[in-house]
Short mmCIF file of C-alpha atoms in Angstrom, two decimals:
data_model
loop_
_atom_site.label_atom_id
_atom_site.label_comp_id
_atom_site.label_asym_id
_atom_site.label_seq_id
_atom_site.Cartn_x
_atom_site.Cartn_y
_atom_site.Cartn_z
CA UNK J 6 218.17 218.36 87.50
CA UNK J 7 214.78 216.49 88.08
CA UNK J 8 212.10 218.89 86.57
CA UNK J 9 209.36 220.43 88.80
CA UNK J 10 206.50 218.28 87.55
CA UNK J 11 208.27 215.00 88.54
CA UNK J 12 209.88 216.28 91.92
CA UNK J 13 206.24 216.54 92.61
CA UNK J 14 204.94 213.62 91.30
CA UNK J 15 207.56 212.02 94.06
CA UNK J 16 206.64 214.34 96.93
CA UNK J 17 203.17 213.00 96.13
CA UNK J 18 203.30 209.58 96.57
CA UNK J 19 206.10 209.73 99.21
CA UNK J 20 203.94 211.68 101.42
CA UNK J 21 200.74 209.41 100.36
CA UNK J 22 202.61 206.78 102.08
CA UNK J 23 204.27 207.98 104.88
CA UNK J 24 201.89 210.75 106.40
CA UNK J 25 201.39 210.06 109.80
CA UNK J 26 197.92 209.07 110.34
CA UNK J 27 195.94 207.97 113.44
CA UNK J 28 198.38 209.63 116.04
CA UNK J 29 197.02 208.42 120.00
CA UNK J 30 197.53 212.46 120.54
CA UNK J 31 196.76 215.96 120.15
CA UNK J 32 199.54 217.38 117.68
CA UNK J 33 199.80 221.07 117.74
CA UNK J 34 198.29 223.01 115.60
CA UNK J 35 201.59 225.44 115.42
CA UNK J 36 205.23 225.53 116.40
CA UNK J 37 204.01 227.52 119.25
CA UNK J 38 202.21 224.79 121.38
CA UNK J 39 204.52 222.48 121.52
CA UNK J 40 203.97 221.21 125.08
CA UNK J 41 204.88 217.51 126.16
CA UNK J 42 208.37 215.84 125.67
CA UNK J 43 205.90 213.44 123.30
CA UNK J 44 204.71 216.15 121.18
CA UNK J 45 208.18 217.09 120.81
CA UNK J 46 209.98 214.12 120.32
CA UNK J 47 206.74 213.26 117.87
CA UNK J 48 207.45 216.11 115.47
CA UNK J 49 211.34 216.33 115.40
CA UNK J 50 211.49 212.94 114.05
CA UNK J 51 208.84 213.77 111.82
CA UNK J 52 210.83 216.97 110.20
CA UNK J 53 213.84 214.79 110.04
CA UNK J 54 211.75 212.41 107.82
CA UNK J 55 210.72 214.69 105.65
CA UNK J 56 214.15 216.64 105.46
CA UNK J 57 215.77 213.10 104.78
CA UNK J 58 213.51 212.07 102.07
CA UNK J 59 214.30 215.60 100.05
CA UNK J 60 211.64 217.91 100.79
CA UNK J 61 212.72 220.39 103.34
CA UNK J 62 215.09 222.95 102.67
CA UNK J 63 215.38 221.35 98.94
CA UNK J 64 216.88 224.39 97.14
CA UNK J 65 219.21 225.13 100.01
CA UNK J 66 222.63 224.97 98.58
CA UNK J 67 224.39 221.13 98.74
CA UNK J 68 226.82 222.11 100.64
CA UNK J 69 224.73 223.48 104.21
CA UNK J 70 222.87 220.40 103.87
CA UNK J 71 219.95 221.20 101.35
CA UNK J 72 218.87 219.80 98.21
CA UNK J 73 220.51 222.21 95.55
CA UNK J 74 217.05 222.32 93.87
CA UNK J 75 215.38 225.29 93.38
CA UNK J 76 212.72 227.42 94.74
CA UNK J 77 210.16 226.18 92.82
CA UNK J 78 211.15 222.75 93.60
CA UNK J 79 210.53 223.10 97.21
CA UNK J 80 207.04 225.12 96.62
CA UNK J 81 205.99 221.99 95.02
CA UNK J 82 206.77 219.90 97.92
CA UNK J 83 205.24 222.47 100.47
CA UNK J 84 202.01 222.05 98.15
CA UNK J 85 201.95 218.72 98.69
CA UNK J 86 202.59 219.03 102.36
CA UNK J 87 199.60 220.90 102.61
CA UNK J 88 197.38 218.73 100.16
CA UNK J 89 197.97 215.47 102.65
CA UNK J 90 197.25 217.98 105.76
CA UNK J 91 201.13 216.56 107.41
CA UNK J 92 202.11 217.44 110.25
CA UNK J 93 203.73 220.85 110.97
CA UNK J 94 207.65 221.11 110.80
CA UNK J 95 208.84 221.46 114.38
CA UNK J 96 211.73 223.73 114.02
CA UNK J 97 209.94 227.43 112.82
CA UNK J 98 212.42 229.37 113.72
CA UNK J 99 215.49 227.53 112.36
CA UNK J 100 213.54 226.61 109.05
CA UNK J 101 211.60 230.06 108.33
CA UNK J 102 214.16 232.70 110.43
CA UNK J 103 217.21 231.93 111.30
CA UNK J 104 218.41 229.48 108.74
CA UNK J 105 217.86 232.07 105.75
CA UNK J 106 219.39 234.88 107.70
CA UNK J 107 222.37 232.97 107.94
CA UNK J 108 222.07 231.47 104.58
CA UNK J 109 221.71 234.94 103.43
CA UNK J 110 224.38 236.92 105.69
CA UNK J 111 226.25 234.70 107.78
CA UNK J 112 229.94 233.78 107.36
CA UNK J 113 230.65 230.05 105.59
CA UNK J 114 231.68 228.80 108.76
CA UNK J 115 227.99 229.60 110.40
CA UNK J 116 226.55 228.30 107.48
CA UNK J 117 228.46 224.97 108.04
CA UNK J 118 227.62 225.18 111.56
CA UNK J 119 224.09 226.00 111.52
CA UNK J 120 221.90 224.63 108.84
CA UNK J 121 222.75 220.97 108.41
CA UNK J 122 221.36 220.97 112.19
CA UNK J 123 218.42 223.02 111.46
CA UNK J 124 216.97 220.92 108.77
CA UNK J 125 217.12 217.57 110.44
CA UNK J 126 215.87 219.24 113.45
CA UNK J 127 219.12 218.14 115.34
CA UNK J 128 219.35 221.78 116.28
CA UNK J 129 216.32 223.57 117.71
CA UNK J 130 215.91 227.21 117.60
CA UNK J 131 214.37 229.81 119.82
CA UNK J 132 214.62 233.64 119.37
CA UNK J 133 215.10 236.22 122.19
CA UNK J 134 213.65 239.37 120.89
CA UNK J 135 210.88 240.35 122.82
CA UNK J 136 211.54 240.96 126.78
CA UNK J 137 208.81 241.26 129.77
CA UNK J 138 209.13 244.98 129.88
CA UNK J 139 209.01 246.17 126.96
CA UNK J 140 206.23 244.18 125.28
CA UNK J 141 206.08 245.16 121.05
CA UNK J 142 208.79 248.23 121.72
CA UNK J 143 211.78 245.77 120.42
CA UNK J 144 214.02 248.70 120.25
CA UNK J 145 214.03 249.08 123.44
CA UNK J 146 215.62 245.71 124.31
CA UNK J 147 217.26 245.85 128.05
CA UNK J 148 219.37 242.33 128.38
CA UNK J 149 223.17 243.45 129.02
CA UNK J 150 225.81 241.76 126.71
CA UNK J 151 228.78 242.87 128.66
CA UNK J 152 232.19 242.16 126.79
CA UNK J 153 234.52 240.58 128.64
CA UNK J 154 237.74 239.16 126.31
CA UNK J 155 236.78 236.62 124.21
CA UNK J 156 233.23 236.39 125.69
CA UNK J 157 229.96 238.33 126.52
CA UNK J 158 228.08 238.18 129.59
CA UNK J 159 224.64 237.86 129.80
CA UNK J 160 222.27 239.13 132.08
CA UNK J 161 218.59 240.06 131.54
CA UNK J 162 215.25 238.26 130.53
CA UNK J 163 213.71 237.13 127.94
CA UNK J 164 209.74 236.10 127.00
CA UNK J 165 207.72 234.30 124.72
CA UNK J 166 210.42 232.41 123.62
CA UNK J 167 209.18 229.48 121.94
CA UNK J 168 210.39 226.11 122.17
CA UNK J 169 213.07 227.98 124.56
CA UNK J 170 213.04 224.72 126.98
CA UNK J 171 213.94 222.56 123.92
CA UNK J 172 216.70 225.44 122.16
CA UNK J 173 220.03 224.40 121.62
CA UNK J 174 220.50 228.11 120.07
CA UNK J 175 219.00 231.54 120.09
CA UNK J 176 218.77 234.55 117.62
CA UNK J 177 219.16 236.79 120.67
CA UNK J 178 218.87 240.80 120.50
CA UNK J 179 221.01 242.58 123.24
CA UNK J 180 222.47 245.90 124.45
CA UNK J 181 226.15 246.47 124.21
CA UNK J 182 226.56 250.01 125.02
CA UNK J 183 223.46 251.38 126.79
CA UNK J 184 225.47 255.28 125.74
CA UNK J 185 224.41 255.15 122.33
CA UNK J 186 222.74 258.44 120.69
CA UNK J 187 219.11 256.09 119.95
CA UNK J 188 218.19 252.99 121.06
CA UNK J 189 218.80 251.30 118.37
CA UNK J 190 222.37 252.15 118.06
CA UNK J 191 223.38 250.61 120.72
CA UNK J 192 221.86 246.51 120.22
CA UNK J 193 223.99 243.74 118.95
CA UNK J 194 222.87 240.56 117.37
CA UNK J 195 224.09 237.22 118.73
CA UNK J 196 223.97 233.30 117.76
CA UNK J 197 223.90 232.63 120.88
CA UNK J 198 224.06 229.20 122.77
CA UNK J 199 221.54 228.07 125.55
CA UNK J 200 222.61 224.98 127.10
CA UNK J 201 225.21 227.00 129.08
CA UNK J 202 225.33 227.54 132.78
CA UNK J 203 223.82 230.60 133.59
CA UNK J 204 220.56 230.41 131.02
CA UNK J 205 217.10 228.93 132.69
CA UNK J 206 213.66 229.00 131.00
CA UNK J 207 210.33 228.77 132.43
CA UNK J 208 207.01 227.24 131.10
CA UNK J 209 204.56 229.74 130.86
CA UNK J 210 201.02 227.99 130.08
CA UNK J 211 198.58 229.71 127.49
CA UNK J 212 195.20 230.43 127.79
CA UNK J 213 194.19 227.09 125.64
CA UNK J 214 195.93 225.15 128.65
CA UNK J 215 199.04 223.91 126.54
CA UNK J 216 202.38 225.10 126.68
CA UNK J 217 204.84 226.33 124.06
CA UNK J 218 206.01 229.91 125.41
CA UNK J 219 208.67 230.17 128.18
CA UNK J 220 210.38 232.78 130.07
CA UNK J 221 214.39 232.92 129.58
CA UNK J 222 216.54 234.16 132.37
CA UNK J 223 220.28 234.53 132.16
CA UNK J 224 222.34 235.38 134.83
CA UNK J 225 226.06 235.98 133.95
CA UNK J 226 226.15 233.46 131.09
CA UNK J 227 228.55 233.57 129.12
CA UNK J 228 229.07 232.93 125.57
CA UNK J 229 231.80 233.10 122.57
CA UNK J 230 232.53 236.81 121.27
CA UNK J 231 232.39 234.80 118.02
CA UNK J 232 228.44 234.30 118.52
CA UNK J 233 228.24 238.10 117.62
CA UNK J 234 226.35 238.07 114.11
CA UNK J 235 227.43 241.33 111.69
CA UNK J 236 229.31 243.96 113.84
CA UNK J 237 228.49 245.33 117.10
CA UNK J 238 225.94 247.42 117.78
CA UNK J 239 224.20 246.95 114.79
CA UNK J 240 222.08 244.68 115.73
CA UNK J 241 219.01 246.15 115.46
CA UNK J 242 219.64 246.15 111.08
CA UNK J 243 220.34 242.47 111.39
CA UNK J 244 217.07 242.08 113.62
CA UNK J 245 214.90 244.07 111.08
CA UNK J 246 216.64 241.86 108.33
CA UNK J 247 215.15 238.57 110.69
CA UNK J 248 212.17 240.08 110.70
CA UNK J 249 211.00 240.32 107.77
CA UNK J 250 211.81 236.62 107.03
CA UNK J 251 209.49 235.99 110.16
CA UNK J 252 206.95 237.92 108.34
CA UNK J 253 206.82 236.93 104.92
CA UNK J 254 208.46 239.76 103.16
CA UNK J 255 211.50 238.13 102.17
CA UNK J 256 211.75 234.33 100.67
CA UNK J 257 214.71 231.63 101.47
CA UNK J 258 212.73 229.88 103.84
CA UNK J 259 213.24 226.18 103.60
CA UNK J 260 209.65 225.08 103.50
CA UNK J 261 206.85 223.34 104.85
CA UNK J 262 204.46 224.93 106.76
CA UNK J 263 204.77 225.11 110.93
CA UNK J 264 201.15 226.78 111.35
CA UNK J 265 198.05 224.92 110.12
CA UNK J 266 195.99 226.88 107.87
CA UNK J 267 192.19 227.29 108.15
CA UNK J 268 190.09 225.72 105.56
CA UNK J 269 187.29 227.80 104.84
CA UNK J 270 185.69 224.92 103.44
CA UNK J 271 185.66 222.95 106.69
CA UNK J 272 183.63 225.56 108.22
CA UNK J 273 180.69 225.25 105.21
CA UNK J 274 180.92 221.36 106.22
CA UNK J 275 180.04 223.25 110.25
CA UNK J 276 177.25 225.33 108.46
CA UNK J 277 175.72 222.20 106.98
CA UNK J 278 176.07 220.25 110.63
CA UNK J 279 174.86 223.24 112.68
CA UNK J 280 171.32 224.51 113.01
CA UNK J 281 169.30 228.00 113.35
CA UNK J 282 166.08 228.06 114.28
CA UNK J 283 165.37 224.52 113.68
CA UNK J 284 166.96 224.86 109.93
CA UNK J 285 170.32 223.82 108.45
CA UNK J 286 172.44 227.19 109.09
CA UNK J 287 173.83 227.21 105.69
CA UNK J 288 170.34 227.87 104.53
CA UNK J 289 170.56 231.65 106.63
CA UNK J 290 171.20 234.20 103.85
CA UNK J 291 172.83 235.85 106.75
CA UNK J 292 175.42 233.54 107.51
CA UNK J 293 175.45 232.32 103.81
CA UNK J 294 176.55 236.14 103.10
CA UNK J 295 179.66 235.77 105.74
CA UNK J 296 180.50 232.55 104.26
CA UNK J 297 181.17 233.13 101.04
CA UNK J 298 182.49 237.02 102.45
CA UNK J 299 185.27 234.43 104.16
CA UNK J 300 186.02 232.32 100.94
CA UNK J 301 186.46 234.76 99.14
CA UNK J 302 188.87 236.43 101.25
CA UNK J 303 190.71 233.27 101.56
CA UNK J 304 191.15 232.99 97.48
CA UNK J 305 191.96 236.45 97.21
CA UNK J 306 195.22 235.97 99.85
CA UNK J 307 196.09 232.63 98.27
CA UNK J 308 195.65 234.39 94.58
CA UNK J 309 197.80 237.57 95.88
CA UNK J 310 200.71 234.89 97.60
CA UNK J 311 200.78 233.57 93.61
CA UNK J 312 201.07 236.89 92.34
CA UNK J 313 203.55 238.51 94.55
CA UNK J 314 205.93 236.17 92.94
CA UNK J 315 205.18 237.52 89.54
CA UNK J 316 207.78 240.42 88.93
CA UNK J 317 205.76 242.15 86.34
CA UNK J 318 202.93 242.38 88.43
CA UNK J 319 204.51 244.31 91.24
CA UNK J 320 207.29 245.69 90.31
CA UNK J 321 206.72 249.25 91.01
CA UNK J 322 206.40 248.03 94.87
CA UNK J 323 207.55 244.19 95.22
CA UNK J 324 207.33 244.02 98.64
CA UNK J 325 203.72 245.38 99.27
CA UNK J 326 202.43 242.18 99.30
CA UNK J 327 204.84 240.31 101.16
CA UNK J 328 204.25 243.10 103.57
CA UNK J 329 200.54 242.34 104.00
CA UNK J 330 200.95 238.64 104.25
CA UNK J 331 201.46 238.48 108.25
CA UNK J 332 198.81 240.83 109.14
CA UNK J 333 196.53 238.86 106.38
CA UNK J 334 196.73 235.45 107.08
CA UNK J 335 196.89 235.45 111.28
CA UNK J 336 193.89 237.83 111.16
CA UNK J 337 192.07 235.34 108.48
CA UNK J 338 192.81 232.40 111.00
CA UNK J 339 191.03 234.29 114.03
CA UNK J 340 188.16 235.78 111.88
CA UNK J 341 187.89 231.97 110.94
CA UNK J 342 187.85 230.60 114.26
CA UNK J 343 185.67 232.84 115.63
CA UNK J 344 182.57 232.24 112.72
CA UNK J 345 183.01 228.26 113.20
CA UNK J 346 182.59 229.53 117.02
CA UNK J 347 178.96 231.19 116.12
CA UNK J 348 177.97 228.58 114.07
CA UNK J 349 178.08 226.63 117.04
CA UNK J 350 175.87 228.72 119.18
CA UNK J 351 175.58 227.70 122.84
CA UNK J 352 177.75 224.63 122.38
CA UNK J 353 180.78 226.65 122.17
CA UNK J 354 181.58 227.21 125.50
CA UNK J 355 182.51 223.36 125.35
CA UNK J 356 186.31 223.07 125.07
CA UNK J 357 188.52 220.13 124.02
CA UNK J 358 187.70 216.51 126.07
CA UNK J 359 184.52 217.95 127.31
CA UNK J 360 181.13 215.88 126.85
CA UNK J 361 179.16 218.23 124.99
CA UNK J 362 181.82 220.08 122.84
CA UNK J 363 181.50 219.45 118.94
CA UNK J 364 184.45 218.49 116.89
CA UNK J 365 186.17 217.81 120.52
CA UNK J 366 186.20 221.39 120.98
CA UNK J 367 189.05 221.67 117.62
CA UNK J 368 186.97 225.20 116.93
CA UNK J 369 187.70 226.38 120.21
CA UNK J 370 191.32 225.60 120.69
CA UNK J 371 192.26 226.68 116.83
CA UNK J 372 190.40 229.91 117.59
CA UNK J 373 192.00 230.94 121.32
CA UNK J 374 195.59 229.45 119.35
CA UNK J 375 194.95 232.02 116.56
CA UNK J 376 195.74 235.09 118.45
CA UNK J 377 199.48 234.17 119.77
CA UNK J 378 199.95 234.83 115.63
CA UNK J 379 198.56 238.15 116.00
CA UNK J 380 200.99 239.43 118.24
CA UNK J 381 204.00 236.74 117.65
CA UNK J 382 206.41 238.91 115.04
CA UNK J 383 204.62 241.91 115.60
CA UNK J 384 201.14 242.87 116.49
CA UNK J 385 198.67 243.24 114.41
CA UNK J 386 198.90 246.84 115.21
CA UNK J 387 202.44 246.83 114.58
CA UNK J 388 201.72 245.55 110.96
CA UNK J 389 198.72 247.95 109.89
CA UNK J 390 201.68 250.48 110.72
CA UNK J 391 204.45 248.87 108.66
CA UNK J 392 201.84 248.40 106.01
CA UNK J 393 200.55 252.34 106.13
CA UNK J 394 204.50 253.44 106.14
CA UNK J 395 206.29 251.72 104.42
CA UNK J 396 203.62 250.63 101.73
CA UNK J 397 201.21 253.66 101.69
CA UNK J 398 203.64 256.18 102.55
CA UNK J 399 201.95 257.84 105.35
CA UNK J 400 203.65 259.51 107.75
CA UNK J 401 205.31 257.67 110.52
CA UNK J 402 204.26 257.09 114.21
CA UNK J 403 205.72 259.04 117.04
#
């Protein structure tokens, strides 16, 4: 096997060559504004690049398509990744979700099925969790899945499904038996297929003006009984499972990265540029005070992602720090956003292609784009609870 250092050395210069550079348009900053058929197109053949040359999904096992490396292996290529600033990986939810749920769960023939697609970015994946009702309150997940032989039938709604106009599948949460004792006895968890008759999505456009989201109706669609992941109605333990791959606390992802990450340092290059009072701003002890409050921040998350993976360290509570990791870096993004956002006083109300906006307005659109993370996978709410229960032990919510 080809040892860390020179898997590397490879993902280096491969990347130094073929990193797209120059592209005549605005790429998404995350998986989640993917808007235009050219975006789209853009970024799929840009994952299956990447996956072809070795350096997505290069510890998955041989045989669903991966590498047969090893973890570290693929860390190393995600470091490069983010050293050459690529482009994000199109296909989130197959790469960081879906794909090691199955990997990790699934029967060899999904495995078969599913992964080899979700690398290349053949396959695209969407998940229908959350539903227009019922907002963070997943457990209380109305869409019907109705038995009916060798089927289910669908009918119900889901939101904020991302990239749902471009899904070929769905990690789809739905109620089989609306008589269970709790509501979360009666969910199932399905694979479940969207280019079916009976399945429609709708663009729902985002307060930045780009697209990503959509609605997902289905209306008697029907699909295999063999799309049922796990057992019925126990869906809501393979959904928690899915979770907590969406939010860091368990590994098996297949790497890359499908959100850009702020650079601190990008916003002391804005405190040089920007001025107070006639002065440089950087020279405000003020601001000079919330700078270096915001690098250091940023080390201490990258220094605590090192160290979860350190056994010693944390093994009296290994997953604390996973658990902390969501809530962490999507708040860190906003907080970012919005101190680039002073720094440019008055000329922040200028947004993206308008005359007087700085930077063409990238400030603006990475900060509005930074709260969808905050509430994508769970609230930020949502995770100061999971992170007082289940890490702090206090008592639970009613």
């Amino acid at each position: 096997m080809i040892s860390v250092e020179d898997f590397a050395a490879q993902a280096d210069a491969w990347f130094a060559e073929h990193t797209p550079r120059g592209v005549p348009f605005m790429l998404p900053l995350t998986f989640m504004e993917v808007g235009t058929d050219e975006q789209f197109d853009f970024l799929r053949d840009w994952q299956n690049q990447v996956y072809r040359a070795g350096y997505l999904g290069a510890h998955w096992p041989t045989d669903y398509g991966g590498g047969g490396l090893t973890q570290k292996h693929q860390d190393a290529a995600t470091r490069v990744m983010r050293k050459y600033n690529v482009p994000i990986m199109l296909n989130a939810i197959g790469i960081g979700w879906a794909g090691p749920l199955i990997l990790d769960t699934g029967t060899e023939d999904e495995k078969r099925k599913y992964l080899p697609g979700i690398l290349s970015a053949d396959d695209i994946w969407c998940q229908g969790f959350s539903e227009p009702d019922n907002g963070s309150d997943l457990g209380n997940a109305q869409l019907k899945a109705v038995r009916d032989g060798d089927e289910y039938v669908l009918n119900g709604s889901k939101t904020w499904t991302t990239q749902g106009n471009y899904a070929k599948y769905m990690i789809l949460l739905a109620r089989t038996d609306f008589d269970a004792p709790n509501k979360y006895a009666g969910l199932s968890f399905f694979l479940a297929p969207m280019r079916i008759p009976g399945v429609e999505t709708t663009k729902i456009r985002k307060l930045t003006g780009e697209y990503g989201f959509t609605q997902t109706f289905f209306t008697d669609a029907r699909i295999p009984a063999d799309t049922l992941m796990g057992q019925e109605g126990e869906g809501w333990k393979v959904a928690m499972r899915t979770l907590e791959y969406e939010r860091g606390a368990r590994g098996g992802q297949a790497g890359g990265y499908t959100i850009s990450q702020t650079d601190p340092l990008e916003v002391v290059g804005l405190a040089k540029r920007a001025t107070r009072n006639g002065q440089p701003a950087l020279e405000d002890p003020v601001m000079r005070d919330r700078l270096m409050a915001q690098m250091i921040e940023g080390q201490a998350m990258m220094a605590n992602r090192e160290r979860a993976k350190i056994m010693p360290l944390v093994m009296e509570r290994p997953f604390a720090l996973p658990m902390l990791s969501k809530l962490q870096f999507t708040e860190y993004a906003r907080e970012t956003g919005e101190l680039a956002l002073e720094l440019e006083g008055a000329q922040s109300g200028y947004y993206v292609g308008e005359a007087g906006s700085r930077e063409d307005g990238y400030w603006q659109r990475s900060y509005l784009n930074a709260f969808s993370a905050t509430i994508g996978g769970g609230t930020s709410q949502i995770q100061r609870n999971i992170v007082g229960e289940h890490v702090l032990g206090l008592p639970k919510t009613r």
